[in-house]
XYZ file of C-alpha atoms in Angstrom:
89
model
C -27.769 16.766 15.729
C -24.716 14.900 14.544
C -24.836 11.196 13.923
C -21.679 9.273 14.602
C -20.873 7.091 11.631
C -18.639 4.076 12.058
C -17.639 1.319 9.727
C -16.812 -2.295 10.294
C -13.590 -4.181 10.710
C -13.598 -5.388 7.093
C -13.754 -1.822 5.742
C -11.013 -0.697 8.121
C -8.856 -3.651 7.054
C -9.382 -2.809 3.376
C -8.460 0.831 3.966
C -5.334 -0.161 5.868
C -4.266 -2.616 3.204
C -4.946 -0.191 0.346
C -3.118 2.689 2.019
C -0.178 0.444 2.861
C 0.065 -0.757 -0.738
C -0.187 2.803 -2.049
C 2.563 4.049 0.256
C 4.787 1.065 -0.569
C 4.306 1.647 -4.302
C 5.056 5.362 -3.966
C 8.164 4.578 -1.921
C 9.410 2.038 -4.427
C 8.812 4.384 -7.372
C 10.566 7.262 -5.633
C 13.564 5.141 -4.665
C 13.779 3.681 -8.179
C 13.808 7.162 -9.693
C 16.327 8.570 -7.203
C 19.888 8.653 -8.426
C 22.444 7.536 -5.826
C 24.056 10.987 -5.811
C 20.662 12.576 -5.081
C 19.772 10.275 -2.199
C 18.917 12.409 0.843
C 19.732 10.436 3.980
C 17.853 12.844 6.248
C 14.709 12.664 4.135
C 14.682 8.870 4.231
C 15.526 8.887 7.932
C 12.246 10.738 8.431
C 10.405 7.989 6.558
C 12.126 5.325 8.663
C 10.957 7.130 11.810
C 7.412 7.296 10.448
C 7.536 3.540 9.761
C 8.654 2.871 13.346
C 5.831 5.054 14.682
C 3.297 3.258 12.490
C 4.529 -0.127 13.755
C 3.825 1.078 17.289
C 0.369 2.265 16.231
C -0.369 -1.058 14.545
C 0.784 -2.942 17.650
C -1.534 -0.781 19.767
C -4.409 -1.494 17.381
C -3.762 -5.214 17.643
C -3.775 -4.953 21.439
C -7.153 -3.165 21.265
C -8.544 -6.018 19.187
C -7.079 -8.578 21.601
C -8.732 -6.840 24.575
C -12.098 -6.679 22.809
C -11.799 -10.309 21.759
C -11.004 -11.390 25.310
C -13.911 -9.371 26.653
C -16.229 -10.921 24.063
C -15.006 -14.421 24.925
C -15.553 -13.789 28.633
C -18.902 -12.033 28.235
C -21.747 -13.673 30.087
C -25.103 -12.052 29.535
C -26.434 -13.293 32.859
C -23.652 -11.657 34.887
C -23.242 -8.520 32.796
C -25.567 -6.595 35.155
C -26.611 -4.074 32.493
C -22.978 -3.041 32.137
C -23.370 -2.289 28.451
C -26.921 -0.967 28.431
C -26.059 2.723 28.550
C -22.921 2.415 26.428
C -24.578 0.824 23.390
C -28.141 1.982 23.938
């Protein structure tokens, strides 16, 4: 039997912030240590593409939170009709 383990929004936020800071620090250190003649445009283009993809992922995450927030704001226990009983039971 496998138990699904989740963690809360605060822990996710901390992970995201820490990873972002780590990646930014690594990027800055690498760029600082790279001589202009050794700069590889293709390599950094790949990083730019990864940044764009992550922006899209972050936007999608924010939309997920918005949907859940709206659903929570509109939730009425009396009219829920056991909608969530099997999902969270």
